[in-house]
Coordinates of C-alpha atoms in Angstrom, one line a residue:
M551 CA 13.8 15.0 -26.9
S552 CA 10.4 13.5 -26.4
D553 CA 7.6 14.4 -28.9
F554 CA 4.9 13.7 -26.3
R555 CA 1.5 15.3 -26.9
L556 CA -1.9 14.7 -25.4
D557 CA -5.0 14.4 -27.6
E558 CA -8.4 15.6 -26.3
Q559 CA -9.6 12.2 -25.2
Q560 CA -6.4 11.7 -23.1
L561 CA -6.7 15.2 -21.6
L562 CA -10.3 14.7 -20.5
L563 CA -9.4 11.3 -19.0
L564 CA -6.4 12.8 -17.2
N565 CA -8.4 15.6 -15.7
A566 CA -11.2 13.2 -14.6
Q567 CA -8.6 11.1 -12.9
L568 CA -7.0 14.1 -11.2
Q569 CA -10.3 15.2 -9.8
R570 CA -11.3 11.7 -8.5
T571 CA -7.8 11.4 -6.9
D572 CA -8.5 14.8 -5.2
D573 CA -11.9 13.7 -4.0
V574 CA -10.5 10.5 -2.4
L575 CA -7.5 12.4 -0.9
I576 CA -9.7 15.1 0.7
H577 CA -12.3 12.6 2.0
N578 CA -9.6 10.6 3.7
C579 CA -7.8 13.6 5.0
L580 CA -11.0 14.9 6.6
T581 CA -12.2 11.6 8.0
R582 CA -9.4 9.0 8.2
T583 CA -6.2 10.6 9.5
A584 CA -4.6 12.7 12.2
Q585 CA -1.0 14.0 11.7
E586 CA 0.6 14.2 15.2
S587 CA 3.5 12.7 17.0
K588 CA 5.4 13.5 20.2
L589 CA 8.5 11.8 18.8
F590 CA 8.8 12.6 15.1
P591 CA 8.5 16.0 13.2
I592 CA 5.8 14.4 11.1
M593 CA 4.5 17.6 9.4
P594 CA 7.8 18.8 8.1
Y595 CA 8.8 15.5 6.6
L596 CA 5.3 14.9 5.3
M597 CA 5.1 18.2 3.4
M598 CA 8.7 18.0 2.1
C599 CA 8.4 14.4 0.9
F600 CA 5.9 15.7 -1.6
Y601 CA 8.6 17.8 -3.4
D602 CA 11.1 14.9 -3.5
A603 CA 8.3 12.7 -5.0
Y604 CA 7.5 15.3 -7.6
Y605 CA 11.1 15.7 -8.6
R606 CA 12.1 12.1 -8.7
F607 CA 9.3 9.5 -8.9
P608 CA 8.7 9.9 -12.7
D609 CA 12.2 9.0 -13.7
L610 CA 12.6 6.2 -11.2
L611 CA 9.3 4.5 -12.2
R612 CA 9.9 5.2 -15.9
E613 CA 13.1 3.2 -15.7
A614 CA 11.4 0.3 -13.9
S615 CA 8.4 0.3 -16.3
Q616 CA 10.7 -0.3 -19.2
I617 CA 11.4 -3.7 -17.7
I618 CA 8.1 -4.6 -16.0
S619 CA 4.7 -3.1 -16.9
P620 CA 2.4 -1.6 -14.4
E621 CA -0.1 -4.4 -15.1
D622 CA 2.6 -7.0 -14.3
M623 CA 3.4 -5.1 -11.1
G624 CA -0.2 -5.2 -10.1
A625 CA -0.4 -8.9 -10.9
R626 CA 2.6 -9.5 -8.6
A627 CA 1.0 -7.4 -5.8
R628 CA -2.2 -9.6 -6.0
E629 CA -0.3 -12.7 -5.2
V630 CA 2.1 -11.8 -2.3
V631 CA 3.2 -8.9 -0.2
C632 CA 5.7 -7.4 -2.6
G633 CA 6.0 -3.8 -1.3
A634 CA 3.0 -2.5 -3.3
T635 CA 0.2 -2.2 -0.8
Q636 CA -3.0 -0.2 -0.7
V637 CA -1.3 2.7 1.1
T638 CA 2.1 2.7 -0.8
S639 CA 0.3 2.6 -4.2
W640 CA -1.9 5.5 -3.0
G641 CA 1.1 7.4 -1.8
T642 CA 3.1 6.9 -5.0
L643 CA 0.5 8.9 -6.9
N644 CA -0.6 11.3 -4.2
F645 CA 2.8 12.3 -2.9
Y646 CA 3.7 13.2 -6.5
L647 CA 0.5 15.1 -7.1
N648 CA 0.7 16.9 -3.7
G649 CA 4.2 18.1 -4.6
R650 CA 2.8 19.4 -7.9
T651 CA -0.1 21.1 -6.2
N652 CA 2.2 22.7 -3.6
L653 CA 4.5 24.1 -6.3
I654 CA 1.4 25.5 -8.1
R655 CA 0.2 27.1 -4.9
A656 CA 3.6 28.7 -4.4
G657 CA 3.5 30.1 -8.0
M658 CA 6.5 28.0 -9.0
L659 CA 4.7 25.8 -11.5
R660 CA 1.8 26.0 -13.9
P661 CA -0.8 23.2 -14.1
E662 CA 0.5 22.3 -17.6
D663 CA 4.2 22.1 -16.8
N664 CA 6.0 18.8 -17.0
L665 CA 2.9 17.4 -18.7
E666 CA 4.6 14.1 -19.8
D667 CA 5.6 13.3 -16.2
L668 CA 2.0 14.1 -15.1
W669 CA 0.5 11.8 -17.7
F670 CA 3.0 9.1 -16.9
M671 CA 2.4 9.1 -13.2
V672 CA -1.4 9.1 -13.4
D673 CA -1.5 6.5 -16.1
F674 CA 1.0 4.3 -14.3
H675 CA -1.0 4.4 -11.1
H676 CA -4.3 3.6 -12.7
R677 CA -2.9 0.8 -14.8
F678 CA -1.3 -0.7 -11.7
M679 CA -4.4 -0.4 -9.5
R680 CA -6.7 -1.8 -12.2
S681 CA -4.5 -4.9 -12.3
Y682 CA -3.9 -5.1 -8.5
H683 CA -7.7 -4.9 -7.9
R684 CA -8.6 -7.1 -10.9
A685 CA -11.1 -9.0 -8.8
S686 CA -13.0 -6.0 -7.5
G687 CA -12.8 -3.9 -10.6
Q688 CA -12.2 -0.6 -8.6
V689 CA -9.3 1.7 -8.4
W690 CA -10.2 3.3 -5.1
A691 CA -11.4 1.6 -1.9
L692 CA -13.7 4.6 -1.4
D693 CA -15.5 3.7 -4.5
S694 CA -16.3 0.2 -3.2
G695 CA -17.6 1.5 0.2
D696 CA -14.2 1.0 1.9
I697 CA -13.7 -2.6 0.8
A698 CA -10.3 -3.5 -0.6
Q699 CA -10.5 -7.0 -2.0
S700 CA -7.2 -7.8 -3.7
H701 CA -7.0 -11.5 -3.1
E702 CA -8.8 -14.0 -5.4
E703 CA -10.7 -17.2 -4.6
R704 CA -7.9 -19.6 -5.0
Q705 CA -5.9 -17.9 -2.2
L706 CA -8.8 -17.0 0.0
Q707 CA -9.9 -20.7 0.1
V708 CA -6.5 -21.6 1.5
F709 CA -6.6 -18.8 4.1
E710 CA -10.1 -19.9 5.1
A711 CA -9.5 -23.6 5.2
D712 CA -6.1 -23.5 7.0
A713 CA -6.8 -20.9 9.7
F714 CA -6.9 -22.4 13.2
E715 CA -9.9 -22.0 15.5
A716 CA -9.0 -19.5 18.1
D717 CA -9.0 -20.6 21.7
D718 CA -8.2 -18.2 24.5
A719 CA -4.5 -18.7 24.1
L720 CA -4.4 -18.2 20.4
R721 CA -6.7 -15.3 20.5
A722 CA -4.5 -13.6 23.1
A723 CA -1.4 -14.3 21.1
A724 CA -2.9 -12.8 18.0
A725 CA -4.0 -9.7 19.9
K726 CA -0.6 -9.2 21.4
F727 CA 1.2 -9.7 18.1
T728 CA -1.1 -7.3 16.4
A729 CA -0.4 -4.6 19.1
A730 CA 3.3 -5.2 19.1
G731 CA 3.6 -5.4 15.3
T732 CA 1.5 -2.2 14.9
Q733 CA 3.6 -0.3 17.5
Y734 CA 6.9 -1.5 15.9
S735 CA 5.8 -0.8 12.4
F736 CA 4.7 2.8 13.3
L737 CA 8.1 3.4 14.9
V738 CA 10.0 1.8 11.9
H739 CA 8.1 4.1 9.6
C740 CA 8.7 7.2 11.6
E741 CA 5.3 7.3 13.4
S742 CA 3.3 6.6 10.2
R743 CA 1.1 3.8 8.9
V744 CA 3.0 3.2 5.7
G745 CA 4.2 -0.2 6.8
L746 CA 0.7 -1.5 7.6
Q747 CA -1.7 -2.9 5.1
A748 CA -5.1 -4.6 5.3
S749 CA -7.1 -6.5 2.6
G750 CA -10.8 -7.3 2.7
P751 CA -13.2 -7.9 4.2
Y752 CA -14.2 -11.2 2.6
G753 CA -17.6 -12.8 3.3
L754 CA -17.6 -16.2 4.9
G755 CA -21.4 -16.4 5.4
D756 CA -23.8 -15.4 8.2
R757 CA -22.0 -12.8 10.3
R758 CA -18.4 -14.0 9.6
L759 CA -15.8 -12.0 7.8
M760 CA -12.2 -12.6 7.0
H761 CA -9.5 -10.0 6.4
T762 CA -5.7 -9.9 6.3
R763 CA -3.3 -7.6 8.0
D764 CA 0.2 -7.2 6.5
F765 CA 3.2 -6.0 8.5
T766 CA 6.0 -4.9 6.1
K767 CA 9.7 -4.0 6.5
L768 CA 10.1 -5.5 9.9
G769 CA 13.6 -6.8 9.4
E770 CA 16.8 -5.4 7.9
C771 CA 15.6 -3.9 4.7
D772 CA 15.7 -0.6 2.7
F773 CA 15.8 1.5 5.9
S774 CA 19.3 2.1 7.2
W775 CA 18.1 2.8 10.7
L776 CA 17.1 -0.9 11.0
D777 CA 20.7 -2.1 10.4
G778 CA 21.7 -3.9 13.6
V779 CA 18.4 -3.0 15.2
A780 CA 16.2 -5.6 13.4
D781 CA 18.9 -8.3 13.1
G782 CA 16.9 -10.5 15.6
V783 CA 13.6 -10.2 13.7
T784 CA 13.0 -13.5 11.9
H785 CA 10.6 -12.3 9.2
N786 CA 10.8 -9.1 7.2
Q787 CA 7.1 -9.3 6.2
L788 CA 4.2 -11.1 7.9
T789 CA 0.5 -11.5 6.9
L790 CA -2.0 -12.2 9.7
V791 CA -5.3 -13.8 8.6
L792 CA -8.2 -13.0 10.9
I793 CA -11.7 -14.6 10.9
T794 CA -14.2 -12.7 12.9
D795 CA -17.9 -13.2 13.9
G796 CA -20.2 -10.2 14.2
V797 CA -17.5 -7.5 13.5
G798 CA -18.0 -4.8 10.9
I799 CA -14.8 -4.1 8.9
E800 CA -13.8 -1.3 6.6
V801 CA -10.5 -0.9 4.7
S802 CA -9.6 2.6 3.5
D803 CA -7.5 3.8 0.7
F804 CA -4.8 4.3 3.4
G805 CA -4.8 0.5 3.8
T806 CA -6.1 0.8 7.4
A807 CA -8.6 -1.7 8.8
Y808 CA -11.4 -0.1 10.9
T809 CA -13.5 -2.4 13.0
S810 CA -16.9 -2.0 14.7
P811 CA -16.7 -2.6 17.6
E812 CA -13.1 -1.3 17.9
A813 CA -12.3 -3.7 20.7
H814 CA -13.1 -6.9 18.7
Q815 CA -10.5 -9.3 20.0
D816 CA -13.0 -11.6 21.7
Q817 CA -14.9 -12.0 18.4
I818 CA -11.8 -13.4 16.6
I819 CA -12.7 -17.0 15.8
G820 CA -9.9 -18.0 13.4
V821 CA -6.2 -17.1 12.9
G822 CA -3.5 -17.8 10.2
L823 CA 0.0 -16.5 9.6
Y824 CA 2.2 -16.3 6.5
T825 CA 5.3 -14.6 5.1
S826 CA 6.2 -13.6 1.6
D827 CA 8.1 -11.0 -0.4
F828 CA 8.7 -9.9 -4.0
L829 CA 10.9 -12.9 -4.8
C830 CA 8.1 -15.3 -3.8
D831 CA 5.0 -16.1 -5.9
R832 CA 2.9 -17.6 -3.0
Y833 CA 2.4 -17.2 0.7
V834 CA 4.6 -19.3 2.9
P835 CA 2.9 -20.6 6.1
V836 CA 4.5 -19.6 9.4
G837 CA 3.9 -21.6 12.5
M838 CA 1.0 -23.4 10.9
D839 CA 1.6 -27.0 11.9
N840 CA -1.1 -26.8 14.6
A841 CA -2.8 -24.3 16.8
K842 CA -0.3 -24.6 19.6
D843 CA 2.6 -24.1 17.2
L844 CA 0.9 -20.9 15.8
T845 CA 0.3 -19.6 19.4
D846 CA 3.9 -20.2 20.3
T847 CA 5.1 -18.6 17.1
L848 CA 3.0 -15.5 17.5
N849 CA 4.3 -15.1 21.1
Q850 CA 7.9 -15.6 20.0
L851 CA 7.5 -13.0 17.2
T852 CA 5.9 -10.6 19.6
E853 CA 9.0 -10.8 21.9
E854 CA 11.3 -10.3 18.9
L855 CA 9.4 -7.1 17.9
K856 CA 9.5 -5.8 21.5
V857 CA 13.3 -6.2 21.6
A858 CA 13.7 -4.5 18.2
T859 CA 11.3 -1.7 19.4
R860 CA 13.5 -0.9 22.4
K861 CA 16.6 -0.9 20.3
L862 CA 15.0 1.3 17.7
Y863 CA 13.9 3.9 20.3
S864 CA 17.5 4.1 21.3
R865 CA 18.6 4.5 17.7
F866 CA 16.2 7.4 17.1
A867 CA 17.1 9.0 20.3
E868 CA 20.6 9.5 18.9
M869 CA 19.3 11.4 15.8
T870 CA 19.2 15.1 15.3
N871 CA 16.0 16.8 14.3
D872 CA 17.2 17.1 10.7
Q873 CA 18.1 13.4 10.6
M874 CA 14.6 12.5 11.9
V875 CA 13.0 14.7 9.2
E876 CA 15.2 13.0 6.6
A877 CA 14.2 9.5 7.9
G878 CA 10.5 10.5 7.6
I879 CA 11.0 11.7 4.1
Y880 CA 12.8 8.4 3.1
T881 CA 9.9 6.5 4.7
Y882 CA 7.3 8.1 2.5
F883 CA 9.5 8.4 -0.5
Q884 CA 10.2 4.7 -0.5
A885 CA 6.5 4.1 -1.2
A886 CA 7.5 3.9 -4.9
T887 CA 10.3 1.3 -4.5
V888 CA 8.0 -1.5 -5.7
G889 CA 8.7 -0.8 -9.3
P890 CA 12.5 -0.7 -9.0
H891 CA 12.5 -3.8 -6.7
L892 CA 10.4 -5.9 -9.1
A893 CA 12.4 -4.7 -12.1
G894 CA 15.7 -5.3 -10.5
T895 CA 16.8 -1.7 -10.9
Y896 CA 16.8 -0.8 -7.2
R897 CA 19.9 1.2 -6.1
Q898 CA 20.0 2.2 -2.5
R899 CA 21.8 5.4 -3.3
D900 CA 18.7 6.6 -5.3
W901 CA 16.5 6.5 -2.1
E902 CA 18.9 7.8 0.5
F903 CA 19.3 11.5 -0.2
I904 CA 17.2 14.7 -0.2
D905 CA 17.0 16.4 -3.5
E906 CA 18.7 19.8 -3.5
R907 CA 15.5 21.4 -4.9
T908 CA 13.7 20.1 -1.8
R909 CA 16.4 21.5 0.5
R910 CA 15.3 25.0 -0.6
F911 CA 12.2 24.5 1.6
W912 CA 14.0 23.2 4.6
P913 CA 14.1 26.5 6.6
V914 CA 10.5 27.2 5.9
F915 CA 8.9 23.9 7.0
T916 CA 9.0 24.2 10.7
E917 CA 6.5 22.1 12.8
E918 CA 4.2 25.1 13.0
Y919 CA 4.3 26.2 9.4
A920 CA 4.1 22.7 8.0
L921 CA 1.0 22.0 10.1
D922 CA -0.6 25.3 9.0
A923 CA 0.3 24.6 5.3
Y924 CA -1.1 21.1 5.5
V925 CA -4.4 22.2 7.0
D926 CA -4.7 25.1 4.5
N927 CA -3.9 23.0 1.5
F928 CA -5.7 19.7 2.2
A929 CA -8.5 20.5 4.6
A930 CA -9.5 24.2 4.2
L931 CA -8.5 24.2 0.5
L932 CA -7.3 27.8 0.7
G933 CA -5.1 29.7 -1.7
E934 CA -6.0 31.5 -4.9
N935 CA -3.5 29.7 -7.2
A936 CA -5.3 26.4 -6.5
A937 CA -8.8 27.8 -6.4
D938 CA -11.5 27.5 -9.1
T939 CA -14.1 30.1 -10.1
D940 CA -16.3 31.7 -7.4
Y941 CA -19.1 29.3 -8.4
Y942 CA -17.2 26.1 -7.7
L943 CA -18.1 23.7 -4.9
H944 CA -15.6 21.0 -4.0
P945 CA -17.7 17.8 -3.8
V946 CA -16.2 16.6 -0.5
A947 CA -16.1 20.0 1.3
Y948 CA -19.6 20.8 0.2
G949 CA -20.8 17.4 1.3
V950 CA -19.5 18.0 4.8
W951 CA -21.2 21.4 4.9
R952 CA -24.5 20.0 3.6
R953 CA -24.6 17.0 6.0
G954 CA -23.7 19.4 8.8
G955 CA -27.1 21.1 8.4
A956 CA -25.9 23.9 6.0
V957 CA -24.8 25.9 9.0
G958 CA -22.2 28.7 8.4
P959 CA -20.7 29.9 5.2
L960 CA -20.1 27.7 2.2
P961 CA -16.6 26.2 1.8
T962 CA -14.1 28.0 -0.3
P963 CA -13.9 27.2 -4.0
G964 CA -10.6 25.4 -3.5
R965 CA -9.6 22.6 -5.9
N966 CA -6.6 20.6 -5.0
A967 CA -6.7 18.7 -8.3
S968 CA -5.3 21.6 -10.4
L969 CA -6.7 20.4 -13.7
V970 CA -4.7 20.8 -16.9
P971 CA -6.0 23.6 -19.2
Q972 CA -7.3 22.5 -22.5
H973 CA -5.2 25.0 -24.4
V974 CA -2.4 22.5 -24.3
L975 CA -4.0 20.8 -27.2
R976 CA -3.0 23.7 -29.5
D977 CA -0.4 25.7 -27.5
H978 CA 2.6 23.6 -26.5
D979 CA 4.4 26.2 -24.5
Y980 CA 5.1 23.9 -21.5
S981 CA 7.9 21.6 -20.3
L982 CA 7.5 17.9 -20.7
R983 CA 9.6 16.5 -17.8
V984 CA 10.9 18.0 -14.6
N985 CA 14.3 16.4 -15.3
A986 CA 15.3 17.0 -18.8
G987 CA 18.5 14.9 -18.3
G988 CA 16.7 12.1 -16.4
L989 CA 17.9 10.7 -13.1
A990 CA 21.3 12.5 -13.5
D991 CA 19.5 15.8 -12.8
A992 CA 18.4 14.6 -9.3
V993 CA 21.3 15.3 -6.9
G994 CA 21.3 15.9 -3.2
T995 CA 22.7 15.1 0.2
S996 CA 22.0 13.1 3.3
S997 CA 23.0 13.4 6.9
L998 CA 21.9 9.8 7.8
P999 CA 24.4 6.9 7.9
A1000 CA 24.3 4.8 4.7
K1001 CA 22.8 1.4 4.7
S1002 CA 25.4 -1.2 5.7
T1003 CA 23.7 -4.6 6.0
K1004 CA 22.0 -7.0 3.6
Y1005 CA 18.3 -7.2 2.8
S1006 CA 16.0 -9.7 4.4
F1007 CA 14.0 -12.2 2.3
V1008 CA 12.3 -15.5 2.8
R1009 CA 15.2 -17.2 1.1
G1010 CA 17.8 -15.4 3.4
K1011 CA 19.9 -12.3 3.4
L1012 CA 20.9 -10.8 0.0
S1013 CA 23.2 -8.0 -1.0
E1014 CA 21.9 -5.3 -3.3
D1015 CA 23.5 -7.0 -6.4
E1016 CA 22.1 -10.4 -5.4
M1017 CA 18.7 -8.9 -4.8
N1018 CA 18.6 -7.2 -8.2
A1019 CA 19.9 -10.3 -9.9
A1020 CA 17.2 -12.4 -8.3
A1021 CA 14.5 -9.9 -9.3
R1022 CA 15.7 -9.9 -12.9
E1023 CA 15.8 -13.7 -13.0
Y1024 CA 12.3 -14.1 -11.3
A1025 CA 9.9 -16.3 -13.1
S1026 CA 6.6 -17.9 -12.1
P1027 CA 3.9 -19.8 -14.0
L1028 CA 1.4 -17.6 -12.2
F1029 CA 2.4 -14.7 -14.5
E1030 CA 2.7 -16.7 -17.7
E1031 CA -0.1 -17.9 -20.0
P1032 CA -2.4 -19.6 -19.6
W1033 CA -2.6 -18.9 -15.9
R1034 CA -2.1 -15.2 -16.1
S1035 CA -5.4 -14.8 -17.9
I1036 CA -7.5 -16.9 -15.5
D1037 CA -9.4 -14.5 -13.4
E1038 CA -12.6 -15.0 -11.3
R1039 CA -14.9 -14.7 -14.3
T1040 CA -12.9 -17.3 -16.2
V1041 CA -13.1 -19.7 -13.2
K1042 CA -16.8 -19.2 -12.9
F1043 CA -17.5 -20.7 -16.3
H1044 CA -14.4 -22.8 -16.9
W1045 CA -13.7 -24.2 -13.4
Q1046 CA -13.7 -27.8 -14.7
E1047 CA -10.9 -27.2 -17.3
E1048 CA -7.5 -28.8 -16.5
E1049 CA -5.6 -25.5 -16.7
V1050 CA -7.9 -23.9 -14.1
Q1051 CA -7.6 -27.0 -11.9
A1052 CA -3.8 -26.9 -12.2
L1053 CA -3.7 -23.2 -11.2
Y1054 CA -5.7 -23.9 -8.1
R1055 CA -3.5 -26.9 -7.2
Y1056 CA -0.4 -24.7 -7.5
N1057 CA -1.9 -22.3 -4.9
Q1058 CA -2.9 -25.2 -2.7
E1059 CA 0.6 -26.8 -2.8
H1060 CA 1.6 -25.7 0.7
S1061 CA -1.9 -25.9 2.2
R1062 CA -2.4 -28.2 5.1
L1063 CA -6.0 -29.1 4.2
L1064 CA -6.5 -28.2 0.5
A1065 CA -3.4 -29.7 -1.2
G1066 CA -4.4 -31.2 -4.5
Q1067 CA -8.1 -30.3 -4.2
G1068 CA -8.3 -28.2 -7.4
S1069 CA -10.9 -25.6 -8.5
A1070 CA -14.1 -27.5 -7.8
L1071 CA -14.2 -26.5 -4.1
R1072 CA -17.2 -24.7 -2.6
R1073 CA -17.6 -23.6 1.0
A1074 CA -19.4 -26.8 1.9
D1075 CA -16.4 -28.7 0.7
I1076 CA -14.1 -26.6 2.9
D1077 CA -16.4 -27.3 5.8
R1078 CA -16.3 -31.0 5.1
L1079 CA -12.5 -31.0 4.8
R1080 CA -12.1 -29.2 8.1
R1081 CA -14.5 -31.7 9.9
D1082 CA -12.6 -34.6 8.3
A1083 CA -9.4 -33.2 9.8
G1084 CA -11.0 -33.1 13.2
E1085 CA -11.6 -29.3 13.2
R1086 CA -14.8 -27.5 13.2
A1087 CA -16.3 -25.7 10.2
W1088 CA -16.5 -21.9 10.8
S1089 CA -20.3 -22.1 10.8
D1090 CA -20.1 -24.6 13.7
V1091 CA -17.7 -22.3 15.6
S1092 CA -19.9 -19.2 15.3
E1093 CA -23.1 -21.0 16.0
L1094 CA -21.7 -22.6 19.2
G1095 CA -20.3 -19.2 20.1
A1096 CA -23.6 -17.5 19.8
R1097 CA -25.0 -20.1 22.3
G1098 CA -22.1 -19.6 24.6
E1099 CA -20.7 -23.1 24.0
V1100 CA -17.2 -22.3 22.6
T1101 CA -14.6 -23.9 24.8
A1102 CA -10.9 -22.9 25.2

């Protein structure tokens, strides 16, 4: 039996974090999302995934964190696409908290119940995000003005230097790949954006910006519905590097890149492509021998994804409505797999069933009711069990009312955060964990076929046992001292020291232009190296473009 207790300092910190999480959620729900699909029952699976997250995330992540800390997970996420993205890390916390809120609204839970789980989930997320966003120093993209800078200089210099100048053919290939990859990823993830991730933007001077777009779980992976469907997809995860001129870019907490203008393809001046996964420690170039090779590679990958898309439509067409709801729940629920994957504790059977406690809600969450419940809970903020006093104004809802000219009645005093009451400091009449017996308490059923193929990695296809063994044996100097403690501030004042130089050279090892250059590089040096290689510096490309002198 745990002897967990909160002190006052921890309680106040917890409630402050709950409220800020709520602010970010409601802002993005009101401004950054639309929940609709003509193919998938999105609203039923969205609302019911919250319950599965509430009942099962704490124990799954607690097991993983005994092997690898949230800080180490965040460090891994900085270096490669390891499954922890802006949107999946957001979802890991928010799906759990939304399940908690919905149970409180239904009168099935008190705000103080399962307090140890609550503290663990909020603490886990903030520790992970502070490490993941070490360079920017912010937990939420909203707090940085919708900028999500996770990469550090040593990687960004490689991206900048090695990207190829986009002629008409490369620009068209990148645009087609982005469209095909986005469509396929949405379909893979049951008409949701969970498989898409963006990072940036990063300044390249004048009007030039660079950002990355990640396409995850493209091949045979954790999702059983890709078995046999994605066998012809070469790479499970791809990172597209885009350099633009005169394009405004925002990246939300949902990991989505928004551009202004929206149709910005003609303003792409540079492109790069990489793959990686959680068994890598650096990005691996894909089709990066020359610009024609990259163009051909993007076109080939686009065709692979088109074929897989057609096969996947056929696979989904064979599913019943219940199976499609289950698939959607699995898609969102697997947002939290990064911990078990990195720790080597991933068991497919843990992620392929619906908890029997969630099944209780199955008859209730029809398309119509699920949509109404979503709007009531996360937009209108209705319901007395989740409301605050009559005097309360939700900061986001009130801000919308105020900026709208103060027309109409004030928003309701809804408060999705459901803060923990302070009497828990003296009165310990509350449960600590939702599963007193741990993972053994979580049982359920599935109507979907079990996964039958191996998992796709840069190194090849691996079985579950092989994947977990490789994860447990994983080691990299990037996550050991002295390199682990070398951040941007260290580099700023110690760039000339040999251990810093060695770290940069390690990141540059597979770079076509920066190999062996070390940590003394500035942008002028990258420009020089590009010119020495017979390529134009990005300042030359954009200046010529502004005068209409760019040639194909």
